[in-house]
mmCIF file of C-alpha atoms in Angstrom:
data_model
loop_
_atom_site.group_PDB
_atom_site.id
_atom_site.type_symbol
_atom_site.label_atom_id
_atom_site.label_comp_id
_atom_site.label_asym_id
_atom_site.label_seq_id
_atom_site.Cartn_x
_atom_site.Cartn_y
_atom_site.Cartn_z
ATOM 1 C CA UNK P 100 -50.157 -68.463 6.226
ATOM 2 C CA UNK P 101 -47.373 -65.870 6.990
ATOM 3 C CA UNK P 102 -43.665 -66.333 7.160
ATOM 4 C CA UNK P 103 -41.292 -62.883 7.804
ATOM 5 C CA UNK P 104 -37.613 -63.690 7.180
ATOM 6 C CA UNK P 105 -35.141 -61.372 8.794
ATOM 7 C CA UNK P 106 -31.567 -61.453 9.610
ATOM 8 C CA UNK P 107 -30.794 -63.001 13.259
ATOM 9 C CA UNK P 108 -28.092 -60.193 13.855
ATOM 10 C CA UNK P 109 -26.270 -56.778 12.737
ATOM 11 C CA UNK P 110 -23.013 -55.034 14.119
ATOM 12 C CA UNK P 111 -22.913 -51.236 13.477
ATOM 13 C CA UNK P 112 -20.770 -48.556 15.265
ATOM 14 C CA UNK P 113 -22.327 -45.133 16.384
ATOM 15 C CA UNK P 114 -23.313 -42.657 14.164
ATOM 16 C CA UNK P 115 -23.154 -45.226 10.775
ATOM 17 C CA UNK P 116 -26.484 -45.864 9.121
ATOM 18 C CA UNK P 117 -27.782 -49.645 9.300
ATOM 19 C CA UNK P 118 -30.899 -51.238 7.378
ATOM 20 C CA UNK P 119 -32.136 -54.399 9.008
ATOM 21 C CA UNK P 120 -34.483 -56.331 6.152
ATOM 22 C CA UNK P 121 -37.617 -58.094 6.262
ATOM 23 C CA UNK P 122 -38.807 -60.329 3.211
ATOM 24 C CA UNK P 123 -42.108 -62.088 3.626
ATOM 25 C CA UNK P 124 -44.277 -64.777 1.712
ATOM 26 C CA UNK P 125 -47.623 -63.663 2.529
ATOM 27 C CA UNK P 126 -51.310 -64.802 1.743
ATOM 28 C CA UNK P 127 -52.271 -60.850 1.744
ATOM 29 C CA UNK P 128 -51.804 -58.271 4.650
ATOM 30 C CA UNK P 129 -52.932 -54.709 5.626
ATOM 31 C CA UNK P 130 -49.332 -53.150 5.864
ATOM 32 C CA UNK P 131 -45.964 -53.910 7.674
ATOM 33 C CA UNK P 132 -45.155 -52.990 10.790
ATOM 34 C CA UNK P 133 -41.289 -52.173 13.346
ATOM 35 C CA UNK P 134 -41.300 -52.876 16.718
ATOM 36 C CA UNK P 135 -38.051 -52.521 18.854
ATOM 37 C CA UNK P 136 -37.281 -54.811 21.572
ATOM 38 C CA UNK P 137 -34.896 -53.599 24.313
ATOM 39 C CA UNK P 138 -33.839 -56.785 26.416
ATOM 40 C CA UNK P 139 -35.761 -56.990 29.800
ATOM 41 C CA UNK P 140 -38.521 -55.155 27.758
ATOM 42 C CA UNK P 141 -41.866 -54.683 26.349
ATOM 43 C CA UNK P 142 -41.794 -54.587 22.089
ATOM 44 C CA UNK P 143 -42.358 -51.228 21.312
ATOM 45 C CA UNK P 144 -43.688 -49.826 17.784
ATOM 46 C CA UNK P 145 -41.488 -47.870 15.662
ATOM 47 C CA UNK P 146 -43.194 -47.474 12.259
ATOM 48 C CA UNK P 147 -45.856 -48.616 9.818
ATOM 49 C CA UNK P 148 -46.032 -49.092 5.562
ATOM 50 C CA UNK P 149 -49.860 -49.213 4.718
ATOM 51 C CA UNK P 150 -48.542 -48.256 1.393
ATOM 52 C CA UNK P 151 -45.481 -48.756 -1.449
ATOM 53 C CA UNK P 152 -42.888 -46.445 -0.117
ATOM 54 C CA UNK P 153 -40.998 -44.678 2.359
ATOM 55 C CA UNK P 154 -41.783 -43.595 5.799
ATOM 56 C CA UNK P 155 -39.363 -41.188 7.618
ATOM 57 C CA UNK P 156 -39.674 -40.838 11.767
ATOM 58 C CA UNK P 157 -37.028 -38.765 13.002
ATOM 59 C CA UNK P 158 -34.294 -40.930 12.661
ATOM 60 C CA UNK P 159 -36.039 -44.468 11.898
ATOM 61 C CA UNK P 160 -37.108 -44.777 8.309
ATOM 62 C CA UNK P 161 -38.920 -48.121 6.957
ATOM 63 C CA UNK P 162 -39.803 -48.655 3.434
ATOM 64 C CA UNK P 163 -42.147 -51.170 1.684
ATOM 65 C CA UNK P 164 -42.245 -52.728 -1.620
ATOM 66 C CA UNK P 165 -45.125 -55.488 -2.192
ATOM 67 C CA UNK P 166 -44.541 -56.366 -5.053
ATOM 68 C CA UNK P 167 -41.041 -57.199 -4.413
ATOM 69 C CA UNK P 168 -42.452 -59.163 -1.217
ATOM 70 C CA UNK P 169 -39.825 -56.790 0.712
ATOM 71 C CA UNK P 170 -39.485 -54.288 3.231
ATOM 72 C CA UNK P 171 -36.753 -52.701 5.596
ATOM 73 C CA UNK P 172 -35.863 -50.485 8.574
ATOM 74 C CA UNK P 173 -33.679 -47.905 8.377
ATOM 75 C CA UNK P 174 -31.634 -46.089 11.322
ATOM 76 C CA UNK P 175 -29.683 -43.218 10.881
ATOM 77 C CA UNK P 176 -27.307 -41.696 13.350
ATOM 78 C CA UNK P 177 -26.965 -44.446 15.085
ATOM 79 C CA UNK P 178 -26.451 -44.569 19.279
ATOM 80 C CA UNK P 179 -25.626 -46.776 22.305
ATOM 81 C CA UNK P 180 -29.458 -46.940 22.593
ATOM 82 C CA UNK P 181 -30.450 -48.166 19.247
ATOM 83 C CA UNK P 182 -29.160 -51.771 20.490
ATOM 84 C CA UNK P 183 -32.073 -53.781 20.819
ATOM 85 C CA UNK P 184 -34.561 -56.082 18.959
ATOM 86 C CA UNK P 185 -35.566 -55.157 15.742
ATOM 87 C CA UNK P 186 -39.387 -57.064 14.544
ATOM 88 C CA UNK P 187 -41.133 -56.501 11.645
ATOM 89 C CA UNK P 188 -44.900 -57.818 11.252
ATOM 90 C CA UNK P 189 -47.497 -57.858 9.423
ATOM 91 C CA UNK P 190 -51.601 -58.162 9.963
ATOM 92 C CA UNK P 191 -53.651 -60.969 8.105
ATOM 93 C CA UNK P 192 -55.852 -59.429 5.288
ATOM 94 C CA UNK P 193 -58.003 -62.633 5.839
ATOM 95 C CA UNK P 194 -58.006 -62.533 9.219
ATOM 96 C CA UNK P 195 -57.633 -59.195 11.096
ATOM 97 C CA UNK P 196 -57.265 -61.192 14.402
ATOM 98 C CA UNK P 197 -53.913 -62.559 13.467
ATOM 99 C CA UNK P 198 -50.347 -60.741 13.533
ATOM 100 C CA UNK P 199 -47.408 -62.389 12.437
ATOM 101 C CA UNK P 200 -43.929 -61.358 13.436
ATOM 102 C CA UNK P 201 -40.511 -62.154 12.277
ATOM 103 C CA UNK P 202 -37.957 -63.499 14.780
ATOM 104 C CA UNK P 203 -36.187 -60.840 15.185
ATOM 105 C CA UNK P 204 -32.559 -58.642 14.286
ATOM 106 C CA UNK P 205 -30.526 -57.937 17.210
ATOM 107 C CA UNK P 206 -28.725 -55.022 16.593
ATOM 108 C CA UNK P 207 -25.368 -54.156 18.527
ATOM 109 C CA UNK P 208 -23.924 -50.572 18.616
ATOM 110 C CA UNK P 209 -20.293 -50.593 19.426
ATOM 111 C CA UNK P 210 -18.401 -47.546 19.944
ATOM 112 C CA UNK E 228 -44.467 -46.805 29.528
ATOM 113 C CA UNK E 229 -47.122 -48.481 26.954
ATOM 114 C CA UNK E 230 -49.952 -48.229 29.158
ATOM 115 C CA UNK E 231 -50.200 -52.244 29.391
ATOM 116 C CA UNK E 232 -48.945 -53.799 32.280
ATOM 117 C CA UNK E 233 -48.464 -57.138 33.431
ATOM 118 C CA UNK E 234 -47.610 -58.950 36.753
ATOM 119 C CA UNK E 235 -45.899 -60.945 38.324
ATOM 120 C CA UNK E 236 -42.877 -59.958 36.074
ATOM 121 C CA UNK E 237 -41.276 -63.205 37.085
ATOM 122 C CA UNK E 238 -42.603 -66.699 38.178
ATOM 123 C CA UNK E 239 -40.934 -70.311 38.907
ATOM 124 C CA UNK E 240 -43.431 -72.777 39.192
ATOM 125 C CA UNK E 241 -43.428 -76.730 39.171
ATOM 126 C CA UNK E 242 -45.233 -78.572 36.675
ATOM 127 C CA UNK E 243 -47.601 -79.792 39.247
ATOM 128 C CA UNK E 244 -48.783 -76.123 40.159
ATOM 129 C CA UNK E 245 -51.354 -73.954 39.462
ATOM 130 C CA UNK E 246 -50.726 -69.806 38.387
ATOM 131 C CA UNK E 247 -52.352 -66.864 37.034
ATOM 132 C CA UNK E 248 -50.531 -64.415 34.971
ATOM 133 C CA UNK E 249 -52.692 -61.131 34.455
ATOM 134 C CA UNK E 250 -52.456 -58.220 31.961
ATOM 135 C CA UNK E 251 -54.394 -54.826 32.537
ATOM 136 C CA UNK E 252 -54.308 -52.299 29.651
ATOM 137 C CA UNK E 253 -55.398 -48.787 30.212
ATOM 138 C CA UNK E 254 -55.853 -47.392 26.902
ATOM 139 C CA UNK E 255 -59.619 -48.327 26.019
ATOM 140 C CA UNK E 256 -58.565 -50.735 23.146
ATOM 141 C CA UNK E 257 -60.966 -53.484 21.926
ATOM 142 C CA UNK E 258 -58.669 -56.490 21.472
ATOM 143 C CA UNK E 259 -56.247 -57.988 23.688
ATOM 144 C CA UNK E 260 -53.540 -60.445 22.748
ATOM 145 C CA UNK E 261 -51.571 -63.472 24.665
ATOM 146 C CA UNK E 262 -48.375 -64.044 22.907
ATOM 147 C CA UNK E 263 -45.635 -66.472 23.679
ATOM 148 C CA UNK E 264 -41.943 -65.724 23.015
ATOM 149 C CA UNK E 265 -38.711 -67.816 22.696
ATOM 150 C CA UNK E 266 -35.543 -67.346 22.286
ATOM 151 C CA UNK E 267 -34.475 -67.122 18.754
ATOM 152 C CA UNK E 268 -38.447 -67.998 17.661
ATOM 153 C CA UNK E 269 -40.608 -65.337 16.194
ATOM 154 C CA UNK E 270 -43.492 -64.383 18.768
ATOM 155 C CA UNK E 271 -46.453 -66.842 18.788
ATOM 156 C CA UNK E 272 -49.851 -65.509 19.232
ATOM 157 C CA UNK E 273 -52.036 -67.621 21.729
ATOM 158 C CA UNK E 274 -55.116 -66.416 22.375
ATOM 159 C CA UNK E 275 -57.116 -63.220 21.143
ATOM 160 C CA UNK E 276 -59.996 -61.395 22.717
ATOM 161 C CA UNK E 277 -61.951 -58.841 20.726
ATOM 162 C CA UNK E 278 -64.809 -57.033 23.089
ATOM 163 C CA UNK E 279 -64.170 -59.600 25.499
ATOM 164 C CA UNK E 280 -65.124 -62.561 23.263
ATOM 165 C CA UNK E 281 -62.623 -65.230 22.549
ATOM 166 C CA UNK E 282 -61.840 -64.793 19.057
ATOM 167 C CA UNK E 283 -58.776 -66.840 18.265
ATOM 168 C CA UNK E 284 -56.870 -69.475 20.089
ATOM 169 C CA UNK E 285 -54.147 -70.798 17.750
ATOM 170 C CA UNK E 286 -53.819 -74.219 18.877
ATOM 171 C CA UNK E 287 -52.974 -73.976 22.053
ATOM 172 C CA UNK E 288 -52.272 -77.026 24.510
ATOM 173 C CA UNK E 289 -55.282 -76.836 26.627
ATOM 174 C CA UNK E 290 -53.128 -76.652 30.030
ATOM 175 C CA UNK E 291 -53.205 -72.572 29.279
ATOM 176 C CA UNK E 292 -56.593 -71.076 29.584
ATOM 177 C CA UNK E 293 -57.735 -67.744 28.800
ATOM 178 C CA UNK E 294 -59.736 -65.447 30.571
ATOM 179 C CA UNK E 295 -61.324 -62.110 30.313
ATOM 180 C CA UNK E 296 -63.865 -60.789 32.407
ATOM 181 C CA UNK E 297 -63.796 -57.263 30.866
ATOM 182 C CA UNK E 298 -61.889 -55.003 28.150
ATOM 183 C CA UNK E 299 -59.494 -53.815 30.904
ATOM 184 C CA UNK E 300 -58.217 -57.121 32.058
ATOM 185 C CA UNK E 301 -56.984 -60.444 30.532
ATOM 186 C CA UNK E 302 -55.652 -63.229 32.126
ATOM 187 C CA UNK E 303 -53.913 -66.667 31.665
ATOM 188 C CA UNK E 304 -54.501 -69.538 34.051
ATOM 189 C CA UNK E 305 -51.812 -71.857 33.899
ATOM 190 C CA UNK E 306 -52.131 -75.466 34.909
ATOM 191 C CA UNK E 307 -49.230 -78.828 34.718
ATOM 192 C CA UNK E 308 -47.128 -76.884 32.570
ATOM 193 C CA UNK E 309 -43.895 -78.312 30.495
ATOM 194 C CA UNK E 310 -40.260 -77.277 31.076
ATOM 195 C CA UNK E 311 -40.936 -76.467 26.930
ATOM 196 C CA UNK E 312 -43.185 -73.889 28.387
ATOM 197 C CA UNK E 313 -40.656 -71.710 29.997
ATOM 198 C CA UNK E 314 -40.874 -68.658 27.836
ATOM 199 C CA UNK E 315 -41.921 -64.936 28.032
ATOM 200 C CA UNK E 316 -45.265 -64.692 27.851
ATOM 201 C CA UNK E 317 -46.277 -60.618 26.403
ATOM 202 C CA UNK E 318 -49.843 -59.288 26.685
ATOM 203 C CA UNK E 319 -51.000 -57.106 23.991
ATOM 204 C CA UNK E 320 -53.764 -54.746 23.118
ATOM 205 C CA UNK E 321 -54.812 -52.583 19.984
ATOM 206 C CA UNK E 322 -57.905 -50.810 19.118
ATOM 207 C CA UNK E 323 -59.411 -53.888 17.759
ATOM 208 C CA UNK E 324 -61.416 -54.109 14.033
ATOM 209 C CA UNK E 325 -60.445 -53.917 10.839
ATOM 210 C CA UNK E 326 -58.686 -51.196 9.286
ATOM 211 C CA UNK E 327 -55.244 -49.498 8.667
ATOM 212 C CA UNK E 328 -55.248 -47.182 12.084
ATOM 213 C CA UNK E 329 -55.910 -50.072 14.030
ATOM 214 C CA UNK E 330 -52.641 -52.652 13.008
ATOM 215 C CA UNK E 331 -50.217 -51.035 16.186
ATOM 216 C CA UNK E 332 -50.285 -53.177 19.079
ATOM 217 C CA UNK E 333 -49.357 -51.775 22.756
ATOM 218 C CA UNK E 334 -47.175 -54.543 24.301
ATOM 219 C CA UNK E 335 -46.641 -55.123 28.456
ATOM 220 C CA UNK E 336 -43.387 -55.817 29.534
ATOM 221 C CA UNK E 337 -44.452 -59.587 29.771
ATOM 222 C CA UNK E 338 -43.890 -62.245 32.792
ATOM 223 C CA UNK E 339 -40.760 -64.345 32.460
ATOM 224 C CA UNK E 340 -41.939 -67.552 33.172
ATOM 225 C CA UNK E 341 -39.540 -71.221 34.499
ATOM 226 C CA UNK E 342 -41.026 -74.310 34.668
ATOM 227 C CA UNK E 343 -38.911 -76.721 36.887
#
């Protein structure tokens, strides 16, 4: 099976940087995937880590270590917008039918 | 706009009734998704359809059932539902099959369902 851990919730004002993490105990997966979650709305993807590393997207960056069993999302320049649902998840290497998501990191932007 | 929609956006039913929620996706994918979420619960996948063909159905009570009569169109019949049931319920597609390109999934903006 697949469990993705993340935090429930994360205050940041505009314009600060946050990282909202995602630690996983997996049987084996093709890569980890963001989606952002505005309320009232459809999940949305953000980014993908087939590999070890970092991937930069304009302002969103997520990064991926498996052998730390560890990943994050990273948002720079942060604005009014950026409040939403954060998800990471990840696709089952033994069964390509099944995704597994984490619950979720609300993030509020204050002023 | 993720090229998957979804109606009715909202629906109240009674336990006793009988409703259809449909999903249409418009971006030639393969596989479509049913997923239920709840508050504060990661999202649980339901049911999965790969070139129409029931692939998956993760243990779902049996008073949801799946349909989907083509690629384009996926629906869930719903039938003396729980209060428990009240959730959103998201429709999903991807390009279906294996392979890195193929993990994103296109989310609707889901139907709120309330079971009285």
């Amino acid at each position: 099976g697949q469990s993705l851990e993340q935090p429930s919730e994360v205050t940041a004002v505009e314009g600060a940087i946050v990282q909202i993490n995602c630690t996983y105990q997996t049987s084996g997966f093709y890569g980890l995937s963001w989606y952002q979650q505005h309320d009232g709305g459809a999940p949305t993807f953000l980014s993908y880590n087939g590999l070890d590393g970092l991937e930069e997207t304009g302002r969103f960056s997520s990064f991926l270590s498996r052998s730390d069993s560890y990943g994050y999302l990273l948002l720079q320049e942060l604005q009014m917008k950026d409040s939403a649902s954060y998800f990471c998840a990840v696709r089952d290497l033994n069964n390509f039918n099944k995704f597994y998501f984490g619950s979720g990191t609300k993030l509020n932007v204050k002023p | 706009e993720t090229g998957v929609t979804q109606t009715p956006r909202h629906l109240v039913m009674g336990m006793t009734n009988k409703k259809s929620l449909k999903c249409e996706q418009h971006l030639g994918h393969n596989a479509m998704y049913w997923y239920k979420q709840s508050a504060k619960k990661p999202l649980e996948l339901m049911f999965v359809y790969s070139l129409e063909e029931r692939v998956e159905n993760n243990s779902v009570p049996s008073r949801f059932s799946p349909e989907c009569p083509n690629s384009s169109h996926l629906f869930l019949h719903l039938h003396t539902l729980q209060p428990e049931d009240s959730a959103l319920y998201l429709c999903a597609s991807s390009p279906g099959g294996r392979g890195v390109s193929t993990d994103t999934q296109y989310f609707g903006p889901g139907t709120r369902l309330t079971v009285l």
